[in-house]
Coordinates of N, CA and C in Angstrom, one line a residue:
X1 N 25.1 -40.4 -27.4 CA 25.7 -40.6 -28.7 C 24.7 -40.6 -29.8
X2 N 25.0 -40.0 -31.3 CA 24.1 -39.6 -32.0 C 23.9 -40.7 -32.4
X3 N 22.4 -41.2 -33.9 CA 22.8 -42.3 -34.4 C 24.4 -42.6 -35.1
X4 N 24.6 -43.7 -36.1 CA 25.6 -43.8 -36.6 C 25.5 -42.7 -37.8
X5 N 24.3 -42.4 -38.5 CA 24.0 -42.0 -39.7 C 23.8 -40.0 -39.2
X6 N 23.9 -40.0 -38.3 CA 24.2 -38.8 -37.8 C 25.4 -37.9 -37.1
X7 N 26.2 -38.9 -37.0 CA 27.5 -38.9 -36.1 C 28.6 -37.8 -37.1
X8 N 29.4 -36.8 -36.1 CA 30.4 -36.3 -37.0 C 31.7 -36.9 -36.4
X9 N 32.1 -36.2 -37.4 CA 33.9 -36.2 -36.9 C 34.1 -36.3 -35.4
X10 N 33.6 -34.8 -34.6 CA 33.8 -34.5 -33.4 C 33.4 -35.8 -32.6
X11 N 32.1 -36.9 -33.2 CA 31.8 -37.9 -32.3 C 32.8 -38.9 -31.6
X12 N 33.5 -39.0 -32.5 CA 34.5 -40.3 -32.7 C 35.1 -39.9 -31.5
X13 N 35.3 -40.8 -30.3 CA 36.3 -41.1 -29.4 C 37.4 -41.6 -29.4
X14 N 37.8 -42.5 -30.3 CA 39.0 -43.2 -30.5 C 39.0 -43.7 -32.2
X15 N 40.3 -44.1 -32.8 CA 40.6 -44.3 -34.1 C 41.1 -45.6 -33.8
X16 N 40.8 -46.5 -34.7 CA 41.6 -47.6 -34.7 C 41.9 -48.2 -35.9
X17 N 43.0 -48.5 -36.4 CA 43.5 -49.0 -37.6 C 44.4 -50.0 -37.6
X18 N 44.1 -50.8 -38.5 CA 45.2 -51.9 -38.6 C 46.7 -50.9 -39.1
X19 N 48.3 -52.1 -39.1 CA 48.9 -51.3 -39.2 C 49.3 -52.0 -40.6
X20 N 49.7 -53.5 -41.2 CA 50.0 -54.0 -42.5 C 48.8 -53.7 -43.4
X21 N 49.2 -53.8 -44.7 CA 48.5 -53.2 -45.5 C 47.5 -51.8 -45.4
X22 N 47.7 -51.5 -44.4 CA 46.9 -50.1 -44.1 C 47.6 -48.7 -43.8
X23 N 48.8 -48.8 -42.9 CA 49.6 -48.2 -42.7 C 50.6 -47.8 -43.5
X24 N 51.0 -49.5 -43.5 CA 52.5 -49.8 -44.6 C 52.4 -51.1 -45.0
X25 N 53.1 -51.1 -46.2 CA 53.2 -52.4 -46.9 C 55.2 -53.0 -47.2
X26 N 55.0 -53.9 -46.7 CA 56.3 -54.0 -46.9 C 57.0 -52.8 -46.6
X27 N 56.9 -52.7 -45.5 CA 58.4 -51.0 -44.6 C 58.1 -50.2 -45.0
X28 N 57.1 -49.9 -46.1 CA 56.9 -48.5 -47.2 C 55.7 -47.9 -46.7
X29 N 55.2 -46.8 -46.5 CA 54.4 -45.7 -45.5 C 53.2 -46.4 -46.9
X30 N 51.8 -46.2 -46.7 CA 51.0 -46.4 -47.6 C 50.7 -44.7 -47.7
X31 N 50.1 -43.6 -49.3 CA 50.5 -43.0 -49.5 C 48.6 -42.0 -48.3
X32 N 49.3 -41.0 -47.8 CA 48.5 -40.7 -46.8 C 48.4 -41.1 -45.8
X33 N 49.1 -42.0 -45.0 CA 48.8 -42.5 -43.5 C 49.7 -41.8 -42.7
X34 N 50.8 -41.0 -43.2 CA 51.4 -39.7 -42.2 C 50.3 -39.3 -42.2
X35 N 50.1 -38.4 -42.8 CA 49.2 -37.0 -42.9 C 48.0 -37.8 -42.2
X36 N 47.2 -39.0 -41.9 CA 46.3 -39.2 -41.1 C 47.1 -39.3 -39.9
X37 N 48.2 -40.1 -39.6 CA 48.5 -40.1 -38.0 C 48.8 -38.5 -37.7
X38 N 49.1 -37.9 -38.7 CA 49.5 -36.3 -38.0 C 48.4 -35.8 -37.3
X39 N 47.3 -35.7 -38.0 CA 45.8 -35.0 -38.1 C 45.3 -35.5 -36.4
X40 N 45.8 -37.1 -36.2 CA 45.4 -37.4 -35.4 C 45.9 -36.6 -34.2
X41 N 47.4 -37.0 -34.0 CA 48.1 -36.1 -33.0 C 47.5 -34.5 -33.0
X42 N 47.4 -34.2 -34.2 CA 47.4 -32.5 -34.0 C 46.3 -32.0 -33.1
X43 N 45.0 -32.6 -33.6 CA 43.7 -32.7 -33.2 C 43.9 -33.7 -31.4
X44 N 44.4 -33.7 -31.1 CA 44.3 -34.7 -29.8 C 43.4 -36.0 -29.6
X45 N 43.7 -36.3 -31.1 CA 42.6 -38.0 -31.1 C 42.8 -38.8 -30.8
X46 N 42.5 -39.6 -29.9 CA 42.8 -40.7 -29.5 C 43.3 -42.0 -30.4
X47 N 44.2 -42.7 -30.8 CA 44.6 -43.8 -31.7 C 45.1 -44.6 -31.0
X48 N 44.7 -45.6 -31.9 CA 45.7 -47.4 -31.8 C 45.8 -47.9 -32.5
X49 N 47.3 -48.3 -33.2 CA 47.6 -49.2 -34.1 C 47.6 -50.8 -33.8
X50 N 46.7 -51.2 -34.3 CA 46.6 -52.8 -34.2 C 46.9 -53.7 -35.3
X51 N 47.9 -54.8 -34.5 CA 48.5 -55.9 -35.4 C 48.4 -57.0 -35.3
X52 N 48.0 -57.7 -35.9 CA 48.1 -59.1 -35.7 C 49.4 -59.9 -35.4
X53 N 50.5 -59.2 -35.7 CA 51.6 -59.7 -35.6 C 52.0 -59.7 -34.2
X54 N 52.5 -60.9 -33.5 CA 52.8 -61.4 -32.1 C 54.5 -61.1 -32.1
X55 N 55.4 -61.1 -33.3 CA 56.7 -61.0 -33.3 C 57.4 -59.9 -32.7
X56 N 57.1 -59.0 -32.7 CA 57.4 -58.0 -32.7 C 56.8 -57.1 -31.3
X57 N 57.3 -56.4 -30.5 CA 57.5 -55.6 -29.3 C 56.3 -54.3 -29.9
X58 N 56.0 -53.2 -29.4 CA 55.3 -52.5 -29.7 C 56.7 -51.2 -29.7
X59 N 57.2 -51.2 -28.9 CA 58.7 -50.4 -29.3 C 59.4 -50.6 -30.9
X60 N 59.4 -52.3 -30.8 CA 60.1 -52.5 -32.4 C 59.2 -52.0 -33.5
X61 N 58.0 -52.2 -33.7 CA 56.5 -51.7 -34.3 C 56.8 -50.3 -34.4
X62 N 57.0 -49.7 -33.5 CA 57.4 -48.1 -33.6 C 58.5 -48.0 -34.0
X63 N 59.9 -48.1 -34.2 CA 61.0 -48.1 -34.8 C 60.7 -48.3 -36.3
X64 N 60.4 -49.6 -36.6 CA 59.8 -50.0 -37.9 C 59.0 -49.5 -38.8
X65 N 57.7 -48.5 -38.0 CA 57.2 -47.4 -39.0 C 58.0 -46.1 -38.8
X66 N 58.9 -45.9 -38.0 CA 59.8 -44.4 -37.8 C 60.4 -44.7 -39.1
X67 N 60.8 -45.8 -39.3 CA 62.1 -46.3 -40.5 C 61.2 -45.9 -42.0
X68 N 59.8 -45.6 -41.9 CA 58.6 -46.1 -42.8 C 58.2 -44.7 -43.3
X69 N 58.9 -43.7 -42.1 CA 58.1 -42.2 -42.1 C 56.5 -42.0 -41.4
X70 N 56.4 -42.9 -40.3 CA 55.4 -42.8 -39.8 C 55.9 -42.8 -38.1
X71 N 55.6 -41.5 -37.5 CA 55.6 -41.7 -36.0 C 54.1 -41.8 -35.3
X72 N 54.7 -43.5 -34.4 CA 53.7 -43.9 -34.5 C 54.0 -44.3 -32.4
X73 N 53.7 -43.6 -30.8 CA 54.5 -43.7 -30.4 C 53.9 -44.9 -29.8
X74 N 54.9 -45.9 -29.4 CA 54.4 -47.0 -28.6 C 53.5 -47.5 -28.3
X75 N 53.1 -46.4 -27.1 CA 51.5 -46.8 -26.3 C 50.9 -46.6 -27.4
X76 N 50.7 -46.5 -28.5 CA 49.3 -46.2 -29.2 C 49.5 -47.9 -30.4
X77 N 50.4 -48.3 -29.8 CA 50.3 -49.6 -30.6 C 49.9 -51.0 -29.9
X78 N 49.0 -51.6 -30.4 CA 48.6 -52.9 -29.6 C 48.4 -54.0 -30.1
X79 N 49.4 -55.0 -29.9 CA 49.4 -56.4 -30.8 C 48.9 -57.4 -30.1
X80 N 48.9 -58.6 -31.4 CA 48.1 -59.8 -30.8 C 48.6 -60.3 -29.3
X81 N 50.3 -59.9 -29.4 CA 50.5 -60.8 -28.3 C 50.3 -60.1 -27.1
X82 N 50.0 -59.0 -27.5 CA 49.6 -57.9 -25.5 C 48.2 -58.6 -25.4
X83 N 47.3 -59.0 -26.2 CA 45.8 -59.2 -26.2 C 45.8 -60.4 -25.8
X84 N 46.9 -61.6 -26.2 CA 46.7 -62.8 -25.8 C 47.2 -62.5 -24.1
X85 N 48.2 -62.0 -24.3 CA 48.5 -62.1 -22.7 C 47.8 -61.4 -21.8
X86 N 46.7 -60.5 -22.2 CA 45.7 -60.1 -21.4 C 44.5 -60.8 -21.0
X87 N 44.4 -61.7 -22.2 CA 43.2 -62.0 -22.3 C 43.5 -63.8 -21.1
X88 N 44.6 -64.5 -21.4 CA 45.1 -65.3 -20.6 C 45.2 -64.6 -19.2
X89 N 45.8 -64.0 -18.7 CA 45.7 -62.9 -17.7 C 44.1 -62.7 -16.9
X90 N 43.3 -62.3 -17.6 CA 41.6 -62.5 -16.9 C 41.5 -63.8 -16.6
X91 N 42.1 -65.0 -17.5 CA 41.6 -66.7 -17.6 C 41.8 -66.6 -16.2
X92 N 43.2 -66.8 -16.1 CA 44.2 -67.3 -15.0 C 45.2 -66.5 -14.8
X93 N 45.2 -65.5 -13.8 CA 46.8 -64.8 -13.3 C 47.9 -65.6 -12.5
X94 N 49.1 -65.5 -13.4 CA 50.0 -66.0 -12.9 C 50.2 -67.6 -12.9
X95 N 49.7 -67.8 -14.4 CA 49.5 -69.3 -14.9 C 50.9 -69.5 -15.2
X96 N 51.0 -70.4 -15.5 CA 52.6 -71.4 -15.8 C 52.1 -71.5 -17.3
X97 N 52.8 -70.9 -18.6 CA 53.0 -71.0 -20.1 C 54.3 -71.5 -20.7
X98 N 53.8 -72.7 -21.8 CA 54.9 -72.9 -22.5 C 55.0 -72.0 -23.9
X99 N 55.9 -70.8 -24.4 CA 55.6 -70.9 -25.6 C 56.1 -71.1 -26.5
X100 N 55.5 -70.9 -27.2 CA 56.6 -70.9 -29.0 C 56.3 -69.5 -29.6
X101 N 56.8 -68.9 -30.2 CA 56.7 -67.2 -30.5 C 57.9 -66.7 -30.1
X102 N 58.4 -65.4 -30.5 CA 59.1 -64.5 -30.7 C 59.0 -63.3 -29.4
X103 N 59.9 -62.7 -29.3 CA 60.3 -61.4 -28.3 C 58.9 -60.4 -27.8
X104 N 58.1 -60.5 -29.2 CA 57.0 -59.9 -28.6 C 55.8 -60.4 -28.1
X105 N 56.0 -62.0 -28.1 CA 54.9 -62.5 -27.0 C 55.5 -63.0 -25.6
X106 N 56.8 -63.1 -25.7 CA 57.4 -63.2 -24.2 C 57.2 -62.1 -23.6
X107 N 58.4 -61.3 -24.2 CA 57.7 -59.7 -23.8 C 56.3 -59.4 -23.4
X108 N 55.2 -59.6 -24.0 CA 53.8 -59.3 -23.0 C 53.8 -60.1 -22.2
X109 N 54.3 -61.4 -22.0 CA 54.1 -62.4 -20.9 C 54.6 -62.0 -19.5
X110 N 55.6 -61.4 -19.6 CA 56.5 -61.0 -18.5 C 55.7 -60.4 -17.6
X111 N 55.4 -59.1 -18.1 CA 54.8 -57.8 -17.1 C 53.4 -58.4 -16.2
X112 N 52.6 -59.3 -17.7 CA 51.5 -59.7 -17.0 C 51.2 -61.3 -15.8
X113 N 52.9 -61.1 -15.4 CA 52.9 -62.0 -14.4 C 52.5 -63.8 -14.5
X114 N 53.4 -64.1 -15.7 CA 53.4 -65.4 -16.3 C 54.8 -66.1 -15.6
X115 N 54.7 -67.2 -15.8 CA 55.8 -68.0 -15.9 C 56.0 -68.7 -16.9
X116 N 57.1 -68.8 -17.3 CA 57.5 -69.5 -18.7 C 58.2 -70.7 -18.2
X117 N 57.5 -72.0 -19.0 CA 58.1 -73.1 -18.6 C 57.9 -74.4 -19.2
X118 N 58.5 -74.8 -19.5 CA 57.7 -76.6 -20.2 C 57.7 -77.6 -19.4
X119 N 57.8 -77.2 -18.0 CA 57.0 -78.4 -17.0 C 55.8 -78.3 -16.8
X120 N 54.7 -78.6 -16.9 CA 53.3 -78.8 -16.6 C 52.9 -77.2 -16.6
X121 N 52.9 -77.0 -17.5 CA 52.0 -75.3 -17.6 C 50.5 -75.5 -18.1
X122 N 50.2 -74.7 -17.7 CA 48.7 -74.4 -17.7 C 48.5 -74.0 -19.2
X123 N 49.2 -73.8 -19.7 CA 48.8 -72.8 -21.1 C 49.6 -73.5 -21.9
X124 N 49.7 -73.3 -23.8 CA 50.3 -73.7 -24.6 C 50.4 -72.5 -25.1
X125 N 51.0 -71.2 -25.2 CA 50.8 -70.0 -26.4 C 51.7 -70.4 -27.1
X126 N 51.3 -69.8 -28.4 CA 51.8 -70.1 -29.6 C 51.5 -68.2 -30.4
X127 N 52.7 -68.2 -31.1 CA 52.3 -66.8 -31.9 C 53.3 -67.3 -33.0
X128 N 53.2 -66.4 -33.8 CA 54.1 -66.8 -35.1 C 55.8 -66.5 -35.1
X129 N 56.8 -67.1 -35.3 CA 57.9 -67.1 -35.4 C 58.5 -67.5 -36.8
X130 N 59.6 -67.2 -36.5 CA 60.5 -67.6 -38.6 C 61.5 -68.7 -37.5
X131 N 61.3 -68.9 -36.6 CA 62.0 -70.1 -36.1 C 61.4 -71.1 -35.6
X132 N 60.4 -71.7 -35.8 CA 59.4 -72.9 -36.0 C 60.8 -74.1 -35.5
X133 N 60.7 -75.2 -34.6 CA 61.2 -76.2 -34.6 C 60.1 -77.3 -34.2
X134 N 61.1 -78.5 -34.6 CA 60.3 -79.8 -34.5 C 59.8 -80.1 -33.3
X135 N 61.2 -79.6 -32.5 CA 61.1 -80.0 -31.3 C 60.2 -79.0 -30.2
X136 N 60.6 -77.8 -30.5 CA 58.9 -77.4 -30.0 C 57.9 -77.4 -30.0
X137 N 57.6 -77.9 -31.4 CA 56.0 -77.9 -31.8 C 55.9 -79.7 -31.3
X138 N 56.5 -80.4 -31.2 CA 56.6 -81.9 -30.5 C 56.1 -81.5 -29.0
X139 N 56.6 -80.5 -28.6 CA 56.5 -80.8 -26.5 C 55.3 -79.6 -26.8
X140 N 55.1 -79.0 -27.7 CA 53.5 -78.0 -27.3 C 52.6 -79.3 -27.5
X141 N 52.6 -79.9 -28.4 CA 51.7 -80.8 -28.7 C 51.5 -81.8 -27.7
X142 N 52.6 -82.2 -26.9 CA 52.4 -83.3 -25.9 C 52.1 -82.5 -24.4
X143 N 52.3 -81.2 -24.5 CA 52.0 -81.0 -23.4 C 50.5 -80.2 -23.5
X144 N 49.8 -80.3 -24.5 CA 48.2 -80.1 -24.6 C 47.8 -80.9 -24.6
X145 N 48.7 -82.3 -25.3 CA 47.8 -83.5 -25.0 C 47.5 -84.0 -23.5
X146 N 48.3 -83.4 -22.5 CA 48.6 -84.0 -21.2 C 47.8 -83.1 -20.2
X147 N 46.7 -81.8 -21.1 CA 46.2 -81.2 -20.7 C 45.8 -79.7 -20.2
X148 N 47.1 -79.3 -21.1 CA 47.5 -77.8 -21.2 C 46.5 -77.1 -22.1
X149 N 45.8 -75.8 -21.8 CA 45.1 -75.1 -22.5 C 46.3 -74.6 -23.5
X150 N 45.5 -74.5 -24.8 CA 45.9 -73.7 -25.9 C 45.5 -72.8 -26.5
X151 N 46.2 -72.0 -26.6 CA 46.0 -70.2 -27.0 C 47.1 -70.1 -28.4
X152 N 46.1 -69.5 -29.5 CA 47.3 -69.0 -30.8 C 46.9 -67.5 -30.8
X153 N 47.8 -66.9 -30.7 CA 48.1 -65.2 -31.0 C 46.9 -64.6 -32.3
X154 N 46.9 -65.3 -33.1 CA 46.5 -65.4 -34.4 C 46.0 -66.2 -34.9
X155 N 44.4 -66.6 -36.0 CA 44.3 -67.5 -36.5 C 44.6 -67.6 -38.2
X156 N 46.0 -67.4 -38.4 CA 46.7 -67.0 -39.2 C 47.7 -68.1 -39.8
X157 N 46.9 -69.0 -40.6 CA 47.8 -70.4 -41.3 C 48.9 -69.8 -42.1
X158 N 48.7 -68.5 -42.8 CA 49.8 -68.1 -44.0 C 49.8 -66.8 -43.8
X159 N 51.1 -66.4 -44.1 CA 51.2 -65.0 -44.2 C 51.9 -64.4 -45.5
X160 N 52.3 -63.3 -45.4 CA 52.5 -62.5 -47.4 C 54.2 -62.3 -46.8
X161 N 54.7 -62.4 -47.8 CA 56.4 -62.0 -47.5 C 56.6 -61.6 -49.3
X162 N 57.9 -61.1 -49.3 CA 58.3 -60.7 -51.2 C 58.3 -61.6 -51.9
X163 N 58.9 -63.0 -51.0 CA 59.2 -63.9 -51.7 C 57.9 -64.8 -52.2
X164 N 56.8 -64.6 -51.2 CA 55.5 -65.2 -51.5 C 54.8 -65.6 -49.6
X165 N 54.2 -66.8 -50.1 CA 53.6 -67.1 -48.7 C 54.2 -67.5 -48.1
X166 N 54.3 -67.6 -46.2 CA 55.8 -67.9 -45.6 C 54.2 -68.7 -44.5
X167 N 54.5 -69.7 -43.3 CA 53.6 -70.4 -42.4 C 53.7 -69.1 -41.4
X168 N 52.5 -68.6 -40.7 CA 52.4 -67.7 -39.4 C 51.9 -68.7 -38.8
X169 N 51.1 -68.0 -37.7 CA 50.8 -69.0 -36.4 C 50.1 -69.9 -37.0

């Protein structure tokens, strides 16, 4: 591989881009990020859209930029919550997790051979949801206290919404 200060186009093996504020903002395409994911496909470039967001499925992520004018297909998308559940996955296969999060951190939990449970699990994951309860965030907290590792999707106190800042993980 050349230096960095020598490198062309041709060098690049893979593209990676975030997908909020870089892709799209608020559902709305950012102006030129077709015409880069096109370039990409056309050219046979390797891409991955990366998000921080754990809510969401990488299927739903692709519907959502299809809606945006961006075809973006699936496999080329990879969120916090496939990363947490991979990265828990090397810890410990086939750990026992409690979580709090949304469809797309269950969703990665499944394939990678988790159990979902609030009896004595090995794990606490946590990813961001708009459905936050007391009583979950009560039994994650007592069951870390009683010894459960804890894992957050994100280290993401606040996030951007229309109406202003809304709590993420």
């Amino acid at each position: 591989m050349p230096k960095a200060e020598n490198r062309t186009p041709a060098d690049i093996e893979c593209w990676l881009t975030d997908m909020d504020g870089v892709l799209v903002h608020e559902n709305v395409a950012i102006p030129g990020a077709a015409e880069l994911i096109q370039r990409w496909v056309d050219t046979s470039r390797r891409f991955l859209v990366l998000t921080n967001n754990s809510i969401y499925t990488p299927r739903d992520l692709a519907a959502r930029l299809r809606q945006s004018g961006l075809e973006v297909p699936e496999e080329n998308i990879w969120t916090s919550a496939l990363a947490t559940a991979e990265f828990a996955k090397d810890q410990m296969p086939g750990a026992r997790v409690f979580v709090t999060g949304e469809a797309g951190l269950t969703t990665a939990l499944h394939p990678a051979g988790f159990i979902l449970t609030d009896q004595d699990p090995d794990y606490v994951l946590l990813g961001e949801t708009r459905t936050y309860s007391f009583e979950a965030i009560t039994k994650a907290i007592r069951l870390i206290g009683d010894g459960a590792r804890f894992i957050a999707t994100n280290p993401d106190a606040t996030g951007p919404s229309k109406e202003g800042v809304l709590p993420a993980t």
